[in-house]
Amino acid sequence: MAEPSPVLVMTGIRKTFPGVVALDGVDFRLFPGEVHALMGENGAGKSTLIKVLTGVYGVDEGEVLLEGRPVRFAGPLQAQQAGVSTVYQEVNLCPNLSVAENIFIGREPRRAGLIRWAQMRRAASALLRRLGLEVDASAPLSTYSLAIQQMVAIARAVDVSAKVLVLDEPTSSLDASEAAQLFTVVRRLQADGVAVLFVTHFLDQVYEIADRMTVLRNGRLIGEYRTAELSQRDLVTTMIGRELADLAGIEPGRPDAQAPRGEPVMRAQALGRDGAIAPFDLSIHPGEVIGLAGLLGSGRTELARLLFGADRADRGALQVDGRRVHLRSPRSAMARGVAFSSENRRTEGVIGDLTVRENIVLALQAARGWARPVPRRTQDELVGRYLTALRIQPADPEMPVRNLSGGNQQKVLLARWLITSPRLLIVDEPTRGIDVGAKAEIQRLVAELSGGGMAVIYISAELEEVLRLSHKIEVLRDRKLVAELDNDATVNADRIMQTIAGGAAS
Amino acid sequence: MIDVKAPPLPPKGGVPAARRRAYRPDRRHVPVLATLALLILMYVLGVANYDGFSDIQVLLNIGVDNAFLLVVAVGMTFVILTGGIDLSVGAVVALTTTVAATLLHAGWPSALVLPLVLLVGTTLGLGMGSVIHYFKVEPFIATLAGMFLARGISLLINRNSIPITDGFWTFMAQRRIRFGPGIFISTSVVVALAVVLTAALVLAYTRFGRTVYAIGGNADSALLMGLPVTRTRVGVYTISGFCSSLGGVLLSYYMLSGYSLHAQGMELDAIAAVVIGGTLLAGGSGYVLGTVLGVMVLGLIQTILTFQGTLSTWWTKIVIGILLFAFIVLQRLVTRKAR
């Protein structure tokens, strides 16, 4: 298309925080009707740029032009009124209210001060239909999946103001088909001339939806590219600013196809829990990595929770080291050398207000029992060792975990479990929502641990990751373990996808 | 927020058709319907067991004897819908009766006393709401402080019961609105019904009301959606304060006295009525109608005990306790399905 004038131009944006230059002379432009991806590792300045745009932060230098006029918003609300709406990673709506209300609350059609419900419902239905969503506008939002909720959030955002739509990691909690659904909506908006600024960690999604991208690194602008003209590999190189050498160590492929043999650490026979996961068989050996593949909600986490005693199995048997056990609680699993790092980093994982040190010693302390505190010197020594080993940044044991980036929080979580020297480590989506570099480090760590004889169960929605790390891949579908694949030459992402799709396709 | 372990939400993937909920009641209505069923059951049991229970006046008397509680509970409903709590209501009721009786006793005209005492509660509510919002104090703590303060002030004013002989007060107390021979309600019932209707209208049809629900659903989201969270949150405590002092006025009609030890534990009755009426303690879900039913359940328990004659009053408390447990468990079940 002939380039029209951009709807949004940011020039020479500079923003500093005490001791840090978060943005250093960044330029950015956004055209109507385009989907523009903002790319960069954690800490590259993406969030800061968005917050500058939406008025959460002021700028030290630089100018923001919206439709040619300089603007400086006092906050998201003012930005929204001027035409810049944001949809965040977490659905910022009220689950208890109806879909229609979530779209219109605060702007309801009224007569004599009273809300006109029927009119509001009709308007909401019309809007949703225009976006291609068949949703009952009068049903409570909580009856719909996260994906639909996210789209309702988008509907609200574009209805409030439809010039610039900022999507801040909207897909990080969605599975592939849900993300695809969301993209359908985005494309419609794009066709309507809305300018979409899209932030995500999923490279595939960028290539699926974005026309153009701007890459930031360490607060500086690296460049603006057309998606079609920059390969995925080059993009990663651009983002991390070094060759993929770091990744190369693990990238080429699968670990030794030879899965370790011998006495299994853990063995499940027809283990299951009604409504959570159908009975399954599974055995895992020392030094083995088992990947769990499947869509979100396919039962991956449920399976893991049974092995960790977080949920109780109501059928089947579980053996640890050949001896039959009943896991009644995570404590009893921990006592047998099982560790589980949850996918919900924020709610079930790190405790934000505690320091890095306190977070790390938590599991060890729990394993010892509260009556025997871990001596401070031991704590410092252990924590220091893991800070270095996992390259946790900043390496300050007394910093509240809240202040760390997502990737580093994940490492703290891993450290917490590693410190208990588990023999079986279950990690659930350890790399979700963290940047490429940290991702590679966590993957390498898992490979090292299994090399050292630890058994690992690795859960991830990213097939490449599962393929790269696992000796064996267990495929789940609809809360059932449907296949066990030895990760040999015959296995690739395609085949796993087919297995996952399986019954649904035929 | 994001609970991946929740049971799969109905339409996943694809472009889902609206879920059919043909004859199943809306989940949000389940607790209210349960309360209604309970109320009917209790009434039927009462009629079956006791002579004269079917008398219309028995039902109307529940209104007459609980109008003040209803008004207080309506205010409490606003607060609980935002996910808060107001422990000060009983003490504010007592303070209102004490101040009213003292002023009337001193010869102040009732036309001045009435608005003044209403202002006392409203101001207290405004103060507590502001403390809760601006200083991010837990509602439990802030209103606990308010409770001690209000109760303390009324004890300071007078430790004894003060009779009210004012003309307007006695008129309001004795005036009966009759529908037939032996069938009547008091003026307080009319006031309470007006409060209920106004509250229901405000909650269902005004931006303020909907913001109350939004805050209860997710306060952070409400803020990000640009809703006036500050004004609304302070507003609900102000409303609760107003309702408490209005309840206090109604109680002073009913008792024709002001006493610093009136309405002891009424905050707990009010909370119980709201919860039994199906409002989620966590906020975001509930109806004023439910609160009306909740108050009626409490009233009916007392009526049944009166008819029974031999059971002691603590049975009221035991039954309320059991019902509270039952309803909180019901809420758990309903919300677990919902999330």
Short mmCIF file of N, CA, C and O in Angstrom, two decimals, chain B residues 73-130:
data_model
loop_
_atom_site.label_atom_id
_atom_site.label_comp_id
_atom_site.label_asym_id
_atom_site.label_seq_id
_atom_site.Cartn_x
_atom_site.Cartn_y
_atom_site.Cartn_z
N ALA B 73 -29.43 -3.54 56.74
CA ALA B 73 -28.91 -4.61 55.90
C ALA B 73 -28.79 -4.17 54.44
O ALA B 73 -27.91 -4.62 53.72
N VAL B 74 -29.70 -3.28 54.01
CA VAL B 74 -29.60 -2.77 52.64
C VAL B 74 -28.30 -1.99 52.47
O VAL B 74 -27.56 -2.16 51.49
N GLY B 75 -27.98 -1.15 53.46
CA GLY B 75 -26.72 -0.42 53.42
C GLY B 75 -25.54 -1.38 53.39
O GLY B 75 -24.59 -1.21 52.62
N MET B 76 -25.64 -2.41 54.23
CA MET B 76 -24.59 -3.43 54.29
C MET B 76 -24.43 -4.12 52.94
O MET B 76 -23.32 -4.49 52.54
N THR B 77 -25.54 -4.31 52.22
CA THR B 77 -25.47 -4.97 50.92
C THR B 77 -24.56 -4.20 49.97
O THR B 77 -23.74 -4.79 49.26
N PHE B 78 -24.70 -2.89 49.94
CA PHE B 78 -23.83 -2.07 49.09
C PHE B 78 -22.36 -2.34 49.42
O PHE B 78 -21.53 -2.55 48.53
N VAL B 79 -22.07 -2.32 50.73
CA VAL B 79 -20.68 -2.48 51.15
C VAL B 79 -20.16 -3.86 50.76
O VAL B 79 -19.08 -4.00 50.19
N ILE B 80 -20.95 -4.89 51.07
CA ILE B 80 -20.49 -6.25 50.80
C ILE B 80 -20.37 -6.50 49.30
O ILE B 80 -19.48 -7.21 48.85
N LEU B 81 -21.22 -5.85 48.50
CA LEU B 81 -21.11 -6.02 47.05
C LEU B 81 -19.77 -5.52 46.51
O LEU B 81 -19.28 -6.01 45.51
N THR B 82 -19.18 -4.54 47.18
CA THR B 82 -17.85 -4.10 46.73
C THR B 82 -16.75 -4.97 47.30
O THR B 82 -15.58 -4.74 47.04
N GLY B 83 -17.13 -5.96 48.09
CA GLY B 83 -16.13 -6.83 48.70
C GLY B 83 -15.67 -6.32 50.06
O GLY B 83 -14.72 -6.84 50.62
N GLY B 84 -16.35 -5.32 50.59
CA GLY B 84 -15.97 -4.77 51.89
C GLY B 84 -16.85 -5.31 53.00
O GLY B 84 -17.61 -6.27 52.81
N ILE B 85 -16.74 -4.69 54.16
CA ILE B 85 -17.57 -5.07 55.30
C ILE B 85 -17.73 -3.83 56.17
O ILE B 85 -16.85 -2.98 56.18
N ASP B 86 -18.86 -3.72 56.85
CA ASP B 86 -19.05 -2.57 57.74
C ASP B 86 -19.48 -3.07 59.11
O ASP B 86 -20.63 -3.47 59.30
N LEU B 87 -18.55 -3.07 60.06
CA LEU B 87 -18.86 -3.57 61.39
C LEU B 87 -19.46 -2.49 62.28
O LEU B 87 -19.88 -2.77 63.40
N SER B 88 -19.51 -1.27 61.79
CA SER B 88 -19.89 -0.16 62.66
C SER B 88 -21.41 0.02 62.74
O SER B 88 -21.88 0.82 63.55
N VAL B 89 -22.17 -0.69 61.92
CA VAL B 89 -23.58 -0.32 61.76
C VAL B 89 -24.37 -0.37 63.07
O VAL B 89 -25.14 0.54 63.36
N GLY B 90 -24.18 -1.43 63.87
CA GLY B 90 -24.93 -1.54 65.11
C GLY B 90 -24.64 -0.37 66.03
O GLY B 90 -25.54 0.24 66.63
N ALA B 91 -23.35 -0.02 66.13
CA ALA B 91 -22.96 1.07 67.02
C ALA B 91 -23.52 2.41 66.50
O ALA B 91 -23.92 3.26 67.29
N VAL B 92 -23.54 2.56 65.18
CA VAL B 92 -24.07 3.81 64.62
C VAL B 92 -25.58 3.89 64.89
O VAL B 92 -26.11 4.97 65.20
N VAL B 93 -26.26 2.75 64.83
CA VAL B 93 -27.68 2.71 65.17
C VAL B 93 -27.87 3.20 66.62
O VAL B 93 -28.68 4.09 66.90
N ALA B 94 -27.05 2.65 67.52
CA ALA B 94 -27.16 3.03 68.93
C ALA B 94 -26.87 4.51 69.12
O ALA B 94 -27.58 5.22 69.85
N LEU B 95 -25.83 4.97 68.45
CA LEU B 95 -25.46 6.39 68.56
C LEU B 95 -26.61 7.27 68.09
O LEU B 95 -26.95 8.28 68.71
N THR B 96 -27.22 6.85 66.96
CA THR B 96 -28.33 7.63 66.42
C THR B 96 -29.48 7.72 67.43
O THR B 96 -30.01 8.82 67.67
N THR B 97 -29.85 6.59 68.02
CA THR B 97 -30.96 6.63 68.98
C THR B 97 -30.59 7.49 70.18
O THR B 97 -31.40 8.29 70.65
N THR B 98 -29.35 7.39 70.64
CA THR B 98 -28.93 8.18 71.81
C THR B 98 -28.96 9.68 71.51
O THR B 98 -29.50 10.47 72.28
N VAL B 99 -28.36 10.04 70.37
CA VAL B 99 -28.33 11.46 70.02
C VAL B 99 -29.75 11.99 69.83
O VAL B 99 -30.11 13.05 70.37
N ALA B 100 -30.57 11.22 69.11
CA ALA B 100 -31.94 11.67 68.87
C ALA B 100 -32.68 11.86 70.19
O ALA B 100 -33.29 12.92 70.44
N ALA B 101 -32.60 10.86 71.06
CA ALA B 101 -33.34 10.94 72.33
C ALA B 101 -32.83 12.10 73.19
O ALA B 101 -33.63 12.84 73.79
N THR B 102 -31.50 12.28 73.21
CA THR B 102 -30.93 13.35 74.02
C THR B 102 -31.41 14.71 73.53
O THR B 102 -31.85 15.57 74.33
N LEU B 103 -31.32 14.93 72.23
CA LEU B 103 -31.71 16.22 71.67
C LEU B 103 -33.20 16.47 71.87
O LEU B 103 -33.62 17.58 72.23
N LEU B 104 -34.01 15.44 71.62
CA LEU B 104 -35.46 15.59 71.78
C LEU B 104 -35.78 15.89 73.25
O LEU B 104 -36.63 16.73 73.56
N HIS B 105 -35.06 15.20 74.13
CA HIS B 105 -35.26 15.40 75.56
C HIS B 105 -34.93 16.84 75.94
O HIS B 105 -35.59 17.46 76.77
N ALA B 106 -33.90 17.39 75.27
CA ALA B 106 -33.50 18.77 75.54
C ALA B 106 -34.45 19.77 74.89
O ALA B 106 -34.23 20.97 74.94
N GLY B 107 -35.45 19.25 74.20
CA GLY B 107 -36.46 20.14 73.66
C GLY B 107 -36.23 20.61 72.24
O GLY B 107 -36.91 21.52 71.76
N TRP B 108 -35.25 20.01 71.54
CA TRP B 108 -35.04 20.39 70.14
C TRP B 108 -36.24 19.94 69.32
O TRP B 108 -36.84 18.91 69.60
N PRO B 109 -36.58 20.69 68.28
CA PRO B 109 -37.70 20.28 67.43
C PRO B 109 -37.33 19.05 66.60
O PRO B 109 -36.19 18.94 66.13
N SER B 110 -38.29 18.16 66.42
CA SER B 110 -38.00 16.92 65.70
C SER B 110 -37.60 17.21 64.25
O SER B 110 -36.81 16.46 63.67
N ALA B 111 -38.10 18.30 63.66
CA ALA B 111 -37.77 18.63 62.28
C ALA B 111 -36.27 18.92 62.13
O ALA B 111 -35.72 18.82 61.05
N LEU B 112 -35.63 19.29 63.22
CA LEU B 112 -34.20 19.56 63.18
C LEU B 112 -33.41 18.31 63.57
O LEU B 112 -32.36 18.01 62.98
N VAL B 113 -33.96 17.59 64.56
CA VAL B 113 -33.27 16.41 65.08
C VAL B 113 -33.13 15.34 64.00
O VAL B 113 -32.07 14.75 63.82
N LEU B 114 -34.21 15.13 63.26
CA LEU B 114 -34.23 14.05 62.27
C LEU B 114 -33.09 14.19 61.25
O LEU B 114 -32.26 13.28 61.10
N PRO B 115 -33.03 15.33 60.52
CA PRO B 115 -31.92 15.45 59.55
C PRO B 115 -30.55 15.42 60.22
O PRO B 115 -29.59 14.88 59.67
N LEU B 116 -30.48 15.95 61.43
CA LEU B 116 -29.20 16.01 62.11
C LEU B 116 -28.65 14.61 62.41
O LEU B 116 -27.48 14.31 62.15
N VAL B 117 -29.51 13.74 62.96
CA VAL B 117 -29.02 12.39 63.29
C VAL B 117 -28.70 11.60 62.04
O VAL B 117 -27.77 10.79 62.02
N LEU B 118 -29.47 11.87 60.96
CA LEU B 118 -29.15 11.18 59.70
C LEU B 118 -27.77 11.60 59.21
O LEU B 118 -27.00 10.81 58.67
N LEU B 119 -27.47 12.88 59.46
CA LEU B 119 -26.19 13.41 59.04
C LEU B 119 -25.04 12.79 59.84
O LEU B 119 -23.95 12.56 59.31
N VAL B 120 -25.30 12.52 61.12
CA VAL B 120 -24.26 11.93 61.98
C VAL B 120 -23.76 10.62 61.39
O VAL B 120 -22.56 10.41 61.17
N GLY B 121 -24.70 9.71 61.08
CA GLY B 121 -24.31 8.41 60.53
C GLY B 121 -23.65 8.54 59.18
O GLY B 121 -22.64 7.89 58.89
N THR B 122 -24.23 9.42 58.34
CA THR B 122 -23.69 9.60 57.00
C THR B 122 -22.24 10.10 57.07
O THR B 122 -21.37 9.62 56.35
N THR B 123 -22.01 11.05 57.97
CA THR B 123 -20.67 11.59 58.10
C THR B 123 -19.68 10.53 58.58
O THR B 123 -18.57 10.42 58.07
N LEU B 124 -20.13 9.75 59.57
CA LEU B 124 -19.26 8.66 60.05
C LEU B 124 -18.92 7.70 58.91
O LEU B 124 -17.77 7.29 58.76
N GLY B 125 -19.94 7.36 58.12
CA GLY B 125 -19.72 6.46 56.99
C GLY B 125 -18.73 7.06 56.00
O GLY B 125 -17.81 6.39 55.53
N LEU B 126 -18.91 8.33 55.70
CA LEU B 126 -18.02 9.03 54.78
C LEU B 126 -16.59 8.99 55.30
O LEU B 126 -15.64 8.72 54.56
N GLY B 127 -16.46 9.21 56.61
CA GLY B 127 -15.13 9.20 57.22
C GLY B 127 -14.48 7.83 57.11
O GLY B 127 -13.33 7.70 56.68
N MET B 128 -15.23 6.79 57.45
CA MET B 128 -14.66 5.44 57.39
C MET B 128 -14.31 5.08 55.94
O MET B 128 -13.26 4.50 55.67
N GLY B 129 -15.22 5.42 55.02
CA GLY B 129 -14.96 5.14 53.61
C GLY B 129 -13.68 5.81 53.14
O GLY B 129 -12.87 5.22 52.43
N SER B 130 -13.49 7.06 53.56
CA SER B 130 -12.29 7.79 53.14
C SER B 130 -11.03 7.15 53.70
O SER B 130 -10.04 6.99 53.00
#
